[in-house]
Amino acid sequence: MGPVLSTRQGSRSAGAGQLARHGTAWHGTARCAACLAGAASQGGTGWHVPLSSHGACATFCQRCWRLPRGRAGAAGAARGERSAPKAAAERGDRLFPIPGDSVGHGRLQAGTRPSGRPLPLPPGPPRMWLLRLAWALAVLGIAAGSGPSPSPTAPPPDQASIFADLTPAELRAVRTFLMSRPELGLSPSRGGPLAKNTLFLVELLPPKKRLALRYLDQGGPRPQRQARAVVFFGAQAEPNVTEFAVGPLPRPSSYRPLRFKGGRAVPFAARPMTLLEYELLHRTLAEAMEPLYRLLRDSTGFWYHNCSRHCLTFSDIAPRGLASGERRSWLILQRFVEGFFLHPVGLEVLVDHRDPDPRRWAVQRLWYNGQYFSSPQELAERYERGTLAVARLAEPPFQQLFSSYEPRGRFATGTPTEVHGAKVCEPQGRRYRLRGNRLEYGGWSLAFRLRSSAGLQLFDLRFNGERLAYEVSVQEAIAFYGGHTPAAMQTKYMDAGWGMGSVTYELARGIDCPDTATYLDAHHFYDADGPVRFSHAICIFELPTGVPLRRHFDSDFQGGFHFYAGLEGQALVLRTTSTVYNYDYIWDFLLYPNGVMEAKVHATGFIHATFYTPQGRRYGSRVHSHVLGNLHTHLVHYKVDLDIAGTGNSFETMDVRFENISNPWSPGARVVQPWLHRQPRRSERQAAFPFGKALPRYLLFYNPHRRNRWGHPRSYRIQHSSHAGRVLPRGWQEENGISWGRYHLAVTRHHENEPTSSSIYAQNDPWEPLVSFEGFLRNNETIEDQVTTRRHGAAGTELGRGGCQEPPALVAGSAVPRAPLTAAVPSAQDLVAWVTVGFLHVPHAEDIPNTATPGNAVGFFLRPFNFFDEDPSVASRSPVIVRPLDPPTFSQLEIQRWTPASPGPCVAPGPFTYNGTYRQE
């Protein structure tokens, strides 16, 4: 019996007389001789730098390491992550050690006080706590956490473990190895100057698909385990960012650059923000705000320069500028109280921090209460002269601050809320199995990992042993805003650039996930000097859906019934969260017993708010006295690498059209009826469905060579659950960085050099993105499963599609080659679906204090469509069938079930009962 929703009340018993019956590579140039020799010996591609002879190559500049340009290098590219402790740092959050943990071990939490009481700073230099204590997030490894009952874990199967995240030991080994290489010249991430070489990110570099499938399906060699390492080379004349493949793990001994098509290096200005840069930015802002001390103190009761209790903090905006190469950030100043996102004070500051030397950073513009100023001094002088329109804010209350979670008010009905509500329980234990990173449930099996760069990633998704998808993964999440203030109109968040996959904080038992869930830890190496452990970052649980998977009541239309049958609805949930600055994303993958998979994301957390002005009303809603909730559109992008009954798939759409025909059984009459219009999609452009045009209702991926029992091609369907729309006109500046956001769905052929649709660099350089999704479609490749004609030449050689020659075939008993002939040979296409979902959010008063999850969830389903011969959930032993034994009296019923008669005391003390009659009394 699966999990059930439990309440304290028992169930009502139904009648007597019931009988129970249980059913039985690198293409570059190098300066040193070792590099040149290695390149020559390996043809200039894919070679490992010999570490014993590499000493002369001491720097890695754009001239020496000329990486090929492209839209999706083998490592997807690092774009500017924003971790939550790191985001706390950039905003001005104070972070304190949790009691019992040393500061050096990374377990920190935001300091809290009731409602609006300002949070005190710990001793030390002003606001240095921010980045000295807030650890950065880093690459991930998963370890099982403890649960309320024995954890259903075991040693990982060898096959699934090729997709497992790097362990803490592997993460440390990669760092130790790279730090030991003198030619890299790496320094610790913490402290020191900004102009230095640092290791920013380490995470698993997944094996190439062809190598993984050869291992999984053909017994081939196990793919070599490698890490992706992102290095910031800032200590040189031409700074850049370079990504490396490091291996073999667990004992790395070599590395090679990962490349983007076209040879383009990652611009240094496109790199993600680091805690060190935020610390230097804080110092610059503190110095710049000194002339505004009186204005801020008098108008808000808080200030930024040299504060200890009534402190201001800031939220920073991206992209950082108006063109590639810039690094200028608008900062929103806010009062640091609980929910400080909702407490702007009316001051926004533009800081240019492109130069590696922070002494050259400068404030360029300010916006205060609807007016622009060229310097802090100009704004201060206007205030002192009394010619400034001052926005005076009331002192925040000590308790029940509007931005806090503290209860206030009463429900009109008076029904109790001070007692626990319904809970999930597992009456006979867990019905899923977790072995390392291999998850099994009913017919389902899959491998999973949690990327620091972008989040959850599923591999080798199978039902009853048949692979349905090689990969299903989150690629990117964006929120593009509009507003009257400069920060609001500049806000175009691309959350992979803020460490979307690394801000996976602890899930609260009984709130974020049921008490019965299995909780897993994660380890990230992101902007840190070692792996950081995130407790209970992932949870897995079986969830009662609250609605039957299927049911039927077969009435006799005389007050009784012939039978009742139903199958309780349950799904297995794999969940994590990303707290990206103000927003919290809840990421779910759900597995249903009938072969349906659902990918879903809920949006919650604080709205991104700016200071209210009358002109701002056309960009959102006024949600408090001085707060405007700005309109924005959320888009989320997924990669779905489908392998429906094999890698050779085709794609078609299906919808309804109407026909007007003569009525065959009534001469002279007409019949208008629907019929199915199928449209094969033969090229990538034909399979790209832009926003603004109707999306066909059936999107079918099928294997044309495999059919079910009834003669239909075995298919799966993508079904959107979304009301997404365009965020900007096509090709307009920042829109180039999210060209995937032009389409509901796009289908491309699989290519190893197109692993991701976005990168961690797009946030800070969306104008010239390193990964251009539109480039995936530009060559408009065929996606149709074609039949290729092969021709045998006169000399007996067989000429294939690529013109490769094969040995001549001989006629049996003769040395004479065969005569020329032709043969039809299927040529399979491996297809990838790129799915965009989202919604428009116009904030409203009910978003205070937080955006709620109901109505703010989007996603898609993978649904079987003639893939099986019948609903595969018939294999479940959870149905209940009730048949009357003595109609029409219905005094005796036969109840057939294959699970225990009672789910146990966590639900109700009595067994299942049923009556089924509906007679007038």
PDB file of C-alpha atoms in Angstrom, residues 498-752:
ATOM      1  CA  TRP A 498      23.451  33.288 -10.287  1.00  0.00           C
ATOM      2  CA  GLY A 499      24.288  29.713  -9.348  1.00  0.00           C
ATOM      3  CA  MET A 500      20.764  28.370  -9.819  1.00  0.00           C
ATOM      4  CA  GLY A 501      21.885  24.804  -9.235  1.00  0.00           C
ATOM      5  CA  SER A 502      24.088  25.569  -6.251  1.00  0.00           C
ATOM      6  CA  VAL A 503      21.634  27.477  -4.059  1.00  0.00           C
ATOM      7  CA  THR A 504      19.932  24.288  -2.910  1.00  0.00           C
ATOM      8  CA  TYR A 505      19.421  24.986   0.776  1.00  0.00           C
ATOM      9  CA  GLU A 506      18.071  22.634   3.393  1.00  0.00           C
ATOM     10  CA  LEU A 507      14.544  21.361   2.844  1.00  0.00           C
ATOM     11  CA  ALA A 508      12.353  21.660   5.946  1.00  0.00           C
ATOM     12  CA  ARG A 509      10.925  18.308   6.966  1.00  0.00           C
ATOM     13  CA  GLY A 510       7.127  18.331   6.928  1.00  0.00           C
ATOM     14  CA  ILE A 511       6.942  21.636   5.004  1.00  0.00           C
ATOM     15  CA  ASP A 512       9.173  21.543   1.949  1.00  0.00           C
ATOM     16  CA  CYS A 513       8.764  17.762   1.759  1.00  0.00           C
ATOM     17  CA  PRO A 514       6.745  15.247   3.781  1.00  0.00           C
ATOM     18  CA  ASP A 515       8.145  13.928   7.050  1.00  0.00           C
ATOM     19  CA  THR A 516       8.408  10.493   5.451  1.00  0.00           C
ATOM     20  CA  ALA A 517      10.652  11.633   2.581  1.00  0.00           C
ATOM     21  CA  THR A 518      14.197  10.453   2.017  1.00  0.00           C
ATOM     22  CA  TYR A 519      16.541  13.415   2.281  1.00  0.00           C
ATOM     23  CA  LEU A 520      19.870  13.650   0.466  1.00  0.00           C
ATOM     24  CA  ASP A 521      22.793  15.988   0.985  1.00  0.00           C
ATOM     25  CA  ALA A 522      24.579  17.821  -1.819  1.00  0.00           C
ATOM     26  CA  HIS A 523      28.130  19.079  -2.145  1.00  0.00           C
ATOM     27  CA  HIS A 524      28.851  22.117  -4.288  1.00  0.00           C
ATOM     28  CA  PHE A 525      32.185  23.574  -5.334  1.00  0.00           C
ATOM     29  CA  TYR A 526      31.177  27.023  -6.464  1.00  0.00           C
ATOM     30  CA  ASP A 527      33.139  30.197  -5.689  1.00  0.00           C
ATOM     31  CA  ALA A 528      34.772  28.460  -2.757  1.00  0.00           C
ATOM     32  CA  ASP A 529      38.075  26.916  -1.736  1.00  0.00           C
ATOM     33  CA  GLY A 530      36.607  23.458  -1.252  1.00  0.00           C
ATOM     34  CA  PRO A 531      33.366  21.488  -1.424  1.00  0.00           C
ATOM     35  CA  VAL A 532      30.501  22.836   0.667  1.00  0.00           C
ATOM     36  CA  ARG A 533      27.920  20.460   2.078  1.00  0.00           C
ATOM     37  CA  PHE A 534      24.243  21.336   1.804  1.00  0.00           C
ATOM     38  CA  SER A 535      22.205  19.183   4.147  1.00  0.00           C
ATOM     39  CA  HIS A 536      18.898  17.762   2.900  1.00  0.00           C
ATOM     40  CA  ALA A 537      19.182  19.523  -0.446  1.00  0.00           C
ATOM     41  CA  ILE A 538      17.135  16.865  -2.274  1.00  0.00           C
ATOM     42  CA  CYS A 539      14.115  14.888  -1.171  1.00  0.00           C
ATOM     43  CA  ILE A 540      12.339  11.861  -2.596  1.00  0.00           C
ATOM     44  CA  PHE A 541       8.861  10.781  -1.550  1.00  0.00           C
ATOM     45  CA  GLU A 542       5.721   9.062  -2.725  1.00  0.00           C
ATOM     46  CA  LEU A 543       2.806  11.447  -2.807  1.00  0.00           C
ATOM     47  CA  PRO A 544      -0.939  10.701  -2.742  1.00  0.00           C
ATOM     48  CA  THR A 545      -2.303  12.831  -5.547  1.00  0.00           C
ATOM     49  CA  GLY A 546      -5.716  13.106  -3.907  1.00  0.00           C
ATOM     50  CA  VAL A 547      -7.439  11.946  -7.081  1.00  0.00           C
ATOM     51  CA  PRO A 548      -7.745   8.364  -8.382  1.00  0.00           C
ATOM     52  CA  LEU A 549      -5.411   7.381 -11.173  1.00  0.00           C
ATOM     53  CA  ARG A 550      -8.547   5.893 -12.704  1.00  0.00           C
ATOM     54  CA  ARG A 551     -11.987   4.767 -11.431  1.00  0.00           C
ATOM     55  CA  HIS A 552     -15.459   3.792 -12.530  1.00  0.00           C
ATOM     56  CA  PHE A 553     -18.820   3.316 -10.837  1.00  0.00           C
ATOM     57  CA  ASP A 554     -20.986   1.068 -12.997  1.00  0.00           C
ATOM     58  CA  SER A 555     -24.574   1.987 -12.123  1.00  0.00           C
ATOM     59  CA  ASP A 556     -27.554  -0.293 -12.659  1.00  0.00           C
ATOM     60  CA  PHE A 557     -29.699   2.863 -12.839  1.00  0.00           C
ATOM     61  CA  GLN A 558     -32.067   1.376 -10.254  1.00  0.00           C
ATOM     62  CA  GLY A 559     -30.388   2.481  -7.073  1.00  0.00           C
ATOM     63  CA  GLY A 560     -27.564  -0.031  -7.201  1.00  0.00           C
ATOM     64  CA  PHE A 561     -24.502  -0.920  -9.217  1.00  0.00           C
ATOM     65  CA  HIS A 562     -22.820  -3.719 -11.114  1.00  0.00           C
ATOM     66  CA  PHE A 563     -19.344  -2.943  -9.817  1.00  0.00           C
ATOM     67  CA  TYR A 564     -17.087  -0.217  -8.591  1.00  0.00           C
ATOM     68  CA  ALA A 565     -13.346  -0.208  -9.372  1.00  0.00           C
ATOM     69  CA  GLY A 566     -10.665   2.321  -8.625  1.00  0.00           C
ATOM     70  CA  LEU A 567      -6.904   2.706  -8.419  1.00  0.00           C
ATOM     71  CA  GLU A 568      -5.625   5.209  -5.898  1.00  0.00           C
ATOM     72  CA  GLY A 569      -3.516   7.992  -7.357  1.00  0.00           C
ATOM     73  CA  GLN A 570       0.104   8.220  -6.324  1.00  0.00           C
ATOM     74  CA  ALA A 571       3.321   9.556  -7.785  1.00  0.00           C
ATOM     75  CA  LEU A 572       6.961   9.496  -6.827  1.00  0.00           C
ATOM     76  CA  VAL A 573       8.459  12.969  -6.464  1.00  0.00           C
ATOM     77  CA  LEU A 574      12.110  13.956  -6.869  1.00  0.00           C
ATOM     78  CA  ARG A 575      12.473  17.511  -5.529  1.00  0.00           C
ATOM     79  CA  THR A 576      14.978  20.229  -4.870  1.00  0.00           C
ATOM     80  CA  THR A 577      14.722  23.992  -4.502  1.00  0.00           C
ATOM     81  CA  SER A 578      16.726  26.958  -5.741  1.00  0.00           C
ATOM     82  CA  THR A 579      16.657  30.153  -3.714  1.00  0.00           C
ATOM     83  CA  VAL A 580      17.934  32.556  -6.337  1.00  0.00           C
ATOM     84  CA  TYR A 581      18.100  35.884  -4.553  1.00  0.00           C
ATOM     85  CA  ASN A 582      14.493  36.822  -3.767  1.00  0.00           C
ATOM     86  CA  TYR A 583      12.741  33.989  -5.606  1.00  0.00           C
ATOM     87  CA  ASP A 584      12.418  30.368  -4.532  1.00  0.00           C
ATOM     88  CA  TYR A 585      11.944  27.791  -7.244  1.00  0.00           C
ATOM     89  CA  ILE A 586      10.638  24.351  -6.259  1.00  0.00           C
ATOM     90  CA  TRP A 587      11.792  21.862  -8.890  1.00  0.00           C
ATOM     91  CA  ASP A 588       9.885  18.588  -9.205  1.00  0.00           C
ATOM     92  CA  PHE A 589      10.043  15.519 -11.384  1.00  0.00           C
ATOM     93  CA  LEU A 590       7.010  13.257 -10.837  1.00  0.00           C
ATOM     94  CA  LEU A 591       6.734   9.642 -11.922  1.00  0.00           C
ATOM     95  CA  TYR A 592       3.231   8.144 -12.299  1.00  0.00           C
ATOM     96  CA  PRO A 593       2.415   4.416 -12.435  1.00  0.00           C
ATOM     97  CA  ASN A 594       0.909   4.693 -15.926  1.00  0.00           C
ATOM     98  CA  GLY A 595       4.171   5.652 -17.634  1.00  0.00           C
ATOM     99  CA  VAL A 596       3.624   9.424 -17.363  1.00  0.00           C
ATOM    100  CA  MET A 597       6.414  11.720 -16.222  1.00  0.00           C
ATOM    101  CA  GLU A 598       5.798  15.311 -15.197  1.00  0.00           C
ATOM    102  CA  ALA A 599       8.359  18.088 -14.923  1.00  0.00           C
ATOM    103  CA  LYS A 600       7.081  20.968 -12.815  1.00  0.00           C
ATOM    104  CA  VAL A 601       8.377  24.110 -11.155  1.00  0.00           C
ATOM    105  CA  HIS A 602       6.598  26.246  -8.547  1.00  0.00           C
ATOM    106  CA  ALA A 603       7.590  29.879  -8.067  1.00  0.00           C
ATOM    107  CA  THR A 604       7.418  31.368  -4.588  1.00  0.00           C
ATOM    108  CA  GLY A 605       9.485  33.682  -2.386  1.00  0.00           C
ATOM    109  CA  PHE A 606       9.580  37.479  -2.387  1.00  0.00           C
ATOM    110  CA  ILE A 607       8.652  39.564  -5.386  1.00  0.00           C
ATOM    111  CA  HIS A 608      11.333  41.774  -6.885  1.00  0.00           C
ATOM    112  CA  ALA A 609      10.021  45.198  -5.809  1.00  0.00           C
ATOM    113  CA  THR A 610      11.089  48.787  -6.450  1.00  0.00           C
ATOM    114  CA  PHE A 611      10.229  52.136  -4.918  1.00  0.00           C
ATOM    115  CA  TYR A 612       6.712  53.289  -5.691  1.00  0.00           C
ATOM    116  CA  THR A 613       6.155  56.383  -7.805  1.00  0.00           C
ATOM    117  CA  PRO A 614       2.889  57.380  -9.496  1.00  0.00           C
ATOM    118  CA  GLN A 615       4.527  56.765 -12.883  1.00  0.00           C
ATOM    119  CA  GLY A 616       5.205  53.178 -11.868  1.00  0.00           C
ATOM    120  CA  ARG A 617       1.561  52.084 -11.859  1.00  0.00           C
ATOM    121  CA  ARG A 618       1.687  51.148 -15.539  1.00  0.00           C
ATOM    122  CA  TYR A 619       4.362  48.571 -14.697  1.00  0.00           C
ATOM    123  CA  GLY A 620       2.681  46.737 -11.833  1.00  0.00           C
ATOM    124  CA  SER A 621       0.726  47.123  -8.611  1.00  0.00           C
ATOM    125  CA  ARG A 622       1.252  49.174  -5.504  1.00  0.00           C
ATOM    126  CA  VAL A 623       1.507  46.565  -2.756  1.00  0.00           C
ATOM    127  CA  HIS A 624       2.466  48.795   0.198  1.00  0.00           C
ATOM    128  CA  SER A 625       2.934  52.459   0.999  1.00  0.00           C
ATOM    129  CA  HIS A 626       6.227  52.847  -0.881  1.00  0.00           C
ATOM    130  CA  VAL A 627       6.466  49.528  -2.698  1.00  0.00           C
ATOM    131  CA  LEU A 628       5.698  48.656  -6.323  1.00  0.00           C
ATOM    132  CA  GLY A 629       5.489  45.031  -7.418  1.00  0.00           C
ATOM    133  CA  ASN A 630       6.924  45.078 -10.925  1.00  0.00           C
ATOM    134  CA  LEU A 631       5.456  42.997 -13.745  1.00  0.00           C
ATOM    135  CA  HIS A 632       7.662  40.257 -15.113  1.00  0.00           C
ATOM    136  CA  THR A 633       7.573  37.106 -17.186  1.00  0.00           C
ATOM    137  CA  HIS A 634       9.051  33.834 -15.984  1.00  0.00           C
ATOM    138  CA  LEU A 635      10.392  31.386 -18.544  1.00  0.00           C
ATOM    139  CA  VAL A 636      11.954  28.010 -17.785  1.00  0.00           C
ATOM    140  CA  HIS A 637      13.787  25.903 -20.337  1.00  0.00           C
ATOM    141  CA  TYR A 638      14.192  22.120 -20.340  1.00  0.00           C
ATOM    142  CA  LYS A 639      16.205  19.729 -22.460  1.00  0.00           C
ATOM    143  CA  VAL A 640      14.398  16.464 -23.269  1.00  0.00           C
ATOM    144  CA  ASP A 641      16.622  14.040 -25.167  1.00  0.00           C
ATOM    145  CA  LEU A 642      14.027  11.436 -26.124  1.00  0.00           C
ATOM    146  CA  ASP A 643      14.883   7.887 -27.154  1.00  0.00           C
ATOM    147  CA  ILE A 644      11.468   6.349 -27.818  1.00  0.00           C
ATOM    148  CA  ALA A 645      12.019   2.614 -28.291  1.00  0.00           C
ATOM    149  CA  GLY A 646      15.506   3.479 -29.519  1.00  0.00           C
ATOM    150  CA  THR A 647      17.481   6.502 -30.664  1.00  0.00           C
ATOM    151  CA  GLY A 648      15.982   6.554 -34.162  1.00  0.00           C
ATOM    152  CA  ASN A 649      12.902   8.750 -33.796  1.00  0.00           C
ATOM    153  CA  SER A 650      10.633  10.949 -35.883  1.00  0.00           C
ATOM    154  CA  PHE A 651       8.390  13.847 -34.894  1.00  0.00           C
ATOM    155  CA  GLU A 652       4.904  14.789 -36.002  1.00  0.00           C
ATOM    156  CA  THR A 653       2.103  17.004 -34.803  1.00  0.00           C
ATOM    157  CA  MET A 654      -1.550  16.117 -34.688  1.00  0.00           C
ATOM    158  CA  ASP A 655      -4.619  18.269 -34.343  1.00  0.00           C
ATOM    159  CA  VAL A 656      -8.272  18.329 -35.291  1.00  0.00           C
ATOM    160  CA  ARG A 657      -9.776  19.573 -38.520  1.00  0.00           C
ATOM    161  CA  PHE A 658     -13.417  19.454 -39.569  1.00  0.00           C
ATOM    162  CA  GLU A 659     -15.055  17.883 -42.578  1.00  0.00           C
ATOM    163  CA  ASN A 660     -18.490  18.447 -44.051  1.00  0.00           C
ATOM    164  CA  ILE A 661     -19.746  15.228 -45.638  1.00  0.00           C
ATOM    165  CA  SER A 662     -22.985  13.663 -46.792  1.00  0.00           C
ATOM    166  CA  ASN A 663     -24.740  11.685 -44.120  1.00  0.00           C
ATOM    167  CA  PRO A 664     -24.465   8.044 -45.266  1.00  0.00           C
ATOM    168  CA  TRP A 665     -27.464   6.902 -43.259  1.00  0.00           C
ATOM    169  CA  SER A 666     -29.795   9.855 -43.987  1.00  0.00           C
ATOM    170  CA  PRO A 667     -29.857  10.915 -47.650  1.00  0.00           C
ATOM    171  CA  GLY A 668     -29.829  14.686 -48.149  1.00  0.00           C
ATOM    172  CA  ALA A 669     -28.420  15.431 -44.692  1.00  0.00           C
ATOM    173  CA  ARG A 670     -24.925  16.626 -43.931  1.00  0.00           C
ATOM    174  CA  VAL A 671     -22.516  15.714 -41.144  1.00  0.00           C
ATOM    175  CA  VAL A 672     -19.806  17.989 -39.803  1.00  0.00           C
ATOM    176  CA  GLN A 673     -17.298  16.086 -37.749  1.00  0.00           C
ATOM    177  CA  PRO A 674     -13.665  16.240 -36.628  1.00  0.00           C
ATOM    178  CA  TRP A 675     -10.861  14.191 -38.123  1.00  0.00           C
ATOM    179  CA  LEU A 676      -7.219  13.823 -37.193  1.00  0.00           C
ATOM    180  CA  HIS A 677      -4.757  15.817 -39.224  1.00  0.00           C
ATOM    181  CA  ARG A 678      -1.214  14.485 -38.872  1.00  0.00           C
ATOM    182  CA  GLN A 679       1.685  16.572 -40.074  1.00  0.00           C
ATOM    183  CA  PRO A 680       5.179  15.074 -40.204  1.00  0.00           C
ATOM    184  CA  ARG A 681       7.848  17.613 -39.308  1.00  0.00           C
ATOM    185  CA  ARG A 682      10.814  16.965 -41.542  1.00  0.00           C
ATOM    186  CA  SER A 683      13.253  19.735 -40.613  1.00  0.00           C
ATOM    187  CA  GLU A 684      14.283  21.663 -37.533  1.00  0.00           C
ATOM    188  CA  ARG A 685      12.549  24.843 -38.693  1.00  0.00           C
ATOM    189  CA  GLN A 686       9.316  22.945 -39.268  1.00  0.00           C
ATOM    190  CA  ALA A 687       9.631  21.625 -35.719  1.00  0.00           C
ATOM    191  CA  ALA A 688      10.176  25.015 -34.063  1.00  0.00           C
ATOM    192  CA  PHE A 689       6.964  26.572 -32.704  1.00  0.00           C
ATOM    193  CA  PRO A 690       7.359  30.277 -31.871  1.00  0.00           C
ATOM    194  CA  PHE A 691       5.367  32.172 -29.296  1.00  0.00           C
ATOM    195  CA  GLY A 692       2.482  34.081 -30.809  1.00  0.00           C
ATOM    196  CA  LYS A 693       1.362  31.177 -32.992  1.00  0.00           C
ATOM    197  CA  ALA A 694      -0.945  28.350 -32.008  1.00  0.00           C
ATOM    198  CA  LEU A 695       0.869  25.297 -30.705  1.00  0.00           C
ATOM    199  CA  PRO A 696      -0.509  22.001 -32.089  1.00  0.00           C
ATOM    200  CA  ARG A 697      -2.238  20.086 -29.350  1.00  0.00           C
ATOM    201  CA  TYR A 698      -0.463  16.779 -29.916  1.00  0.00           C
ATOM    202  CA  LEU A 699       3.339  16.772 -30.170  1.00  0.00           C
ATOM    203  CA  LEU A 700       4.344  13.178 -30.916  1.00  0.00           C
ATOM    204  CA  PHE A 701       7.770  11.565 -30.912  1.00  0.00           C
ATOM    205  CA  TYR A 702       7.713   8.066 -32.301  1.00  0.00           C
ATOM    206  CA  ASN A 703       9.837   5.229 -33.563  1.00  0.00           C
ATOM    207  CA  PRO A 704       8.706   4.499 -37.132  1.00  0.00           C
ATOM    208  CA  HIS A 705      10.226   1.025 -36.983  1.00  0.00           C
ATOM    209  CA  ARG A 706       8.574  -0.136 -33.763  1.00  0.00           C
ATOM    210  CA  ARG A 707       4.836  -0.643 -33.359  1.00  0.00           C
ATOM    211  CA  ASN A 708       2.556  -1.719 -30.570  1.00  0.00           C
ATOM    212  CA  ARG A 709       0.206  -4.698 -30.754  1.00  0.00           C
ATOM    213  CA  TRP A 710      -2.427  -2.645 -32.588  1.00  0.00           C
ATOM    214  CA  GLY A 711      -0.148  -1.460 -35.369  1.00  0.00           C
ATOM    215  CA  HIS A 712       0.553   2.056 -34.166  1.00  0.00           C
ATOM    216  CA  PRO A 713       4.078   3.506 -34.062  1.00  0.00           C
ATOM    217  CA  ARG A 714       5.240   3.490 -30.453  1.00  0.00           C
ATOM    218  CA  SER A 715       5.069   7.127 -29.394  1.00  0.00           C
ATOM    219  CA  TYR A 716       5.359   9.545 -26.519  1.00  0.00           C
ATOM    220  CA  ARG A 717       3.719  12.936 -26.337  1.00  0.00           C
ATOM    221  CA  ILE A 718       4.917  16.242 -24.849  1.00  0.00           C
ATOM    222  CA  GLN A 719       2.050  18.157 -23.274  1.00  0.00           C
ATOM    223  CA  HIS A 720       2.655  21.698 -22.049  1.00  0.00           C
ATOM    224  CA  SER A 721       1.254  23.063 -18.812  1.00  0.00           C
ATOM    225  CA  SER A 722       2.098  26.698 -19.361  1.00  0.00           C
ATOM    226  CA  HIS A 723       0.914  30.105 -20.490  1.00  0.00           C
ATOM    227  CA  ALA A 724       4.266  31.505 -21.522  1.00  0.00           C
ATOM    228  CA  GLY A 725       4.846  34.375 -23.911  1.00  0.00           C
ATOM    229  CA  ARG A 726       7.637  36.422 -25.411  1.00  0.00           C
ATOM    230  CA  VAL A 727       9.711  38.583 -23.096  1.00  0.00           C
ATOM    231  CA  LEU A 728      11.235  40.922 -25.722  1.00  0.00           C
ATOM    232  CA  PRO A 729      10.968  41.457 -29.478  1.00  0.00           C
ATOM    233  CA  ARG A 730      13.055  39.014 -31.457  1.00  0.00           C
ATOM    234  CA  GLY A 731      16.688  40.099 -31.758  1.00  0.00           C
ATOM    235  CA  TRP A 732      16.433  43.040 -29.372  1.00  0.00           C
ATOM    236  CA  GLN A 733      19.723  43.333 -27.475  1.00  0.00           C
ATOM    237  CA  GLU A 734      19.427  41.084 -24.407  1.00  0.00           C
ATOM    238  CA  GLU A 735      16.934  38.812 -26.172  1.00  0.00           C
ATOM    239  CA  ASN A 736      19.821  37.327 -28.146  1.00  0.00           C
ATOM    240  CA  GLY A 737      21.045  35.709 -24.947  1.00  0.00           C
ATOM    241  CA  ILE A 738      17.801  33.762 -24.513  1.00  0.00           C
ATOM    242  CA  SER A 739      16.896  32.899 -28.097  1.00  0.00           C
ATOM    243  CA  TRP A 740      15.483  29.615 -26.802  1.00  0.00           C
ATOM    244  CA  GLY A 741      12.757  31.797 -25.271  1.00  0.00           C
ATOM    245  CA  ARG A 742      11.292  32.391 -28.730  1.00  0.00           C
ATOM    246  CA  TYR A 743       9.742  28.934 -28.901  1.00  0.00           C
ATOM    247  CA  HIS A 744       7.203  26.817 -27.049  1.00  0.00           C
ATOM    248  CA  LEU A 745       9.062  23.836 -28.429  1.00  0.00           C
ATOM    249  CA  ALA A 746      11.972  23.290 -30.771  1.00  0.00           C
ATOM    250  CA  VAL A 747      13.184  19.906 -31.983  1.00  0.00           C
ATOM    251  CA  THR A 748      16.765  19.434 -33.131  1.00  0.00           C
ATOM    252  CA  ARG A 749      19.041  16.591 -34.023  1.00  0.00           C
ATOM    253  CA  HIS A 750      21.284  15.474 -31.221  1.00  0.00           C
ATOM    254  CA  HIS A 751      24.840  16.775 -31.357  1.00  0.00           C
ATOM    255  CA  GLU A 752      27.486  16.280 -28.724  1.00  0.00           C
TER     256      GLU A 752
END
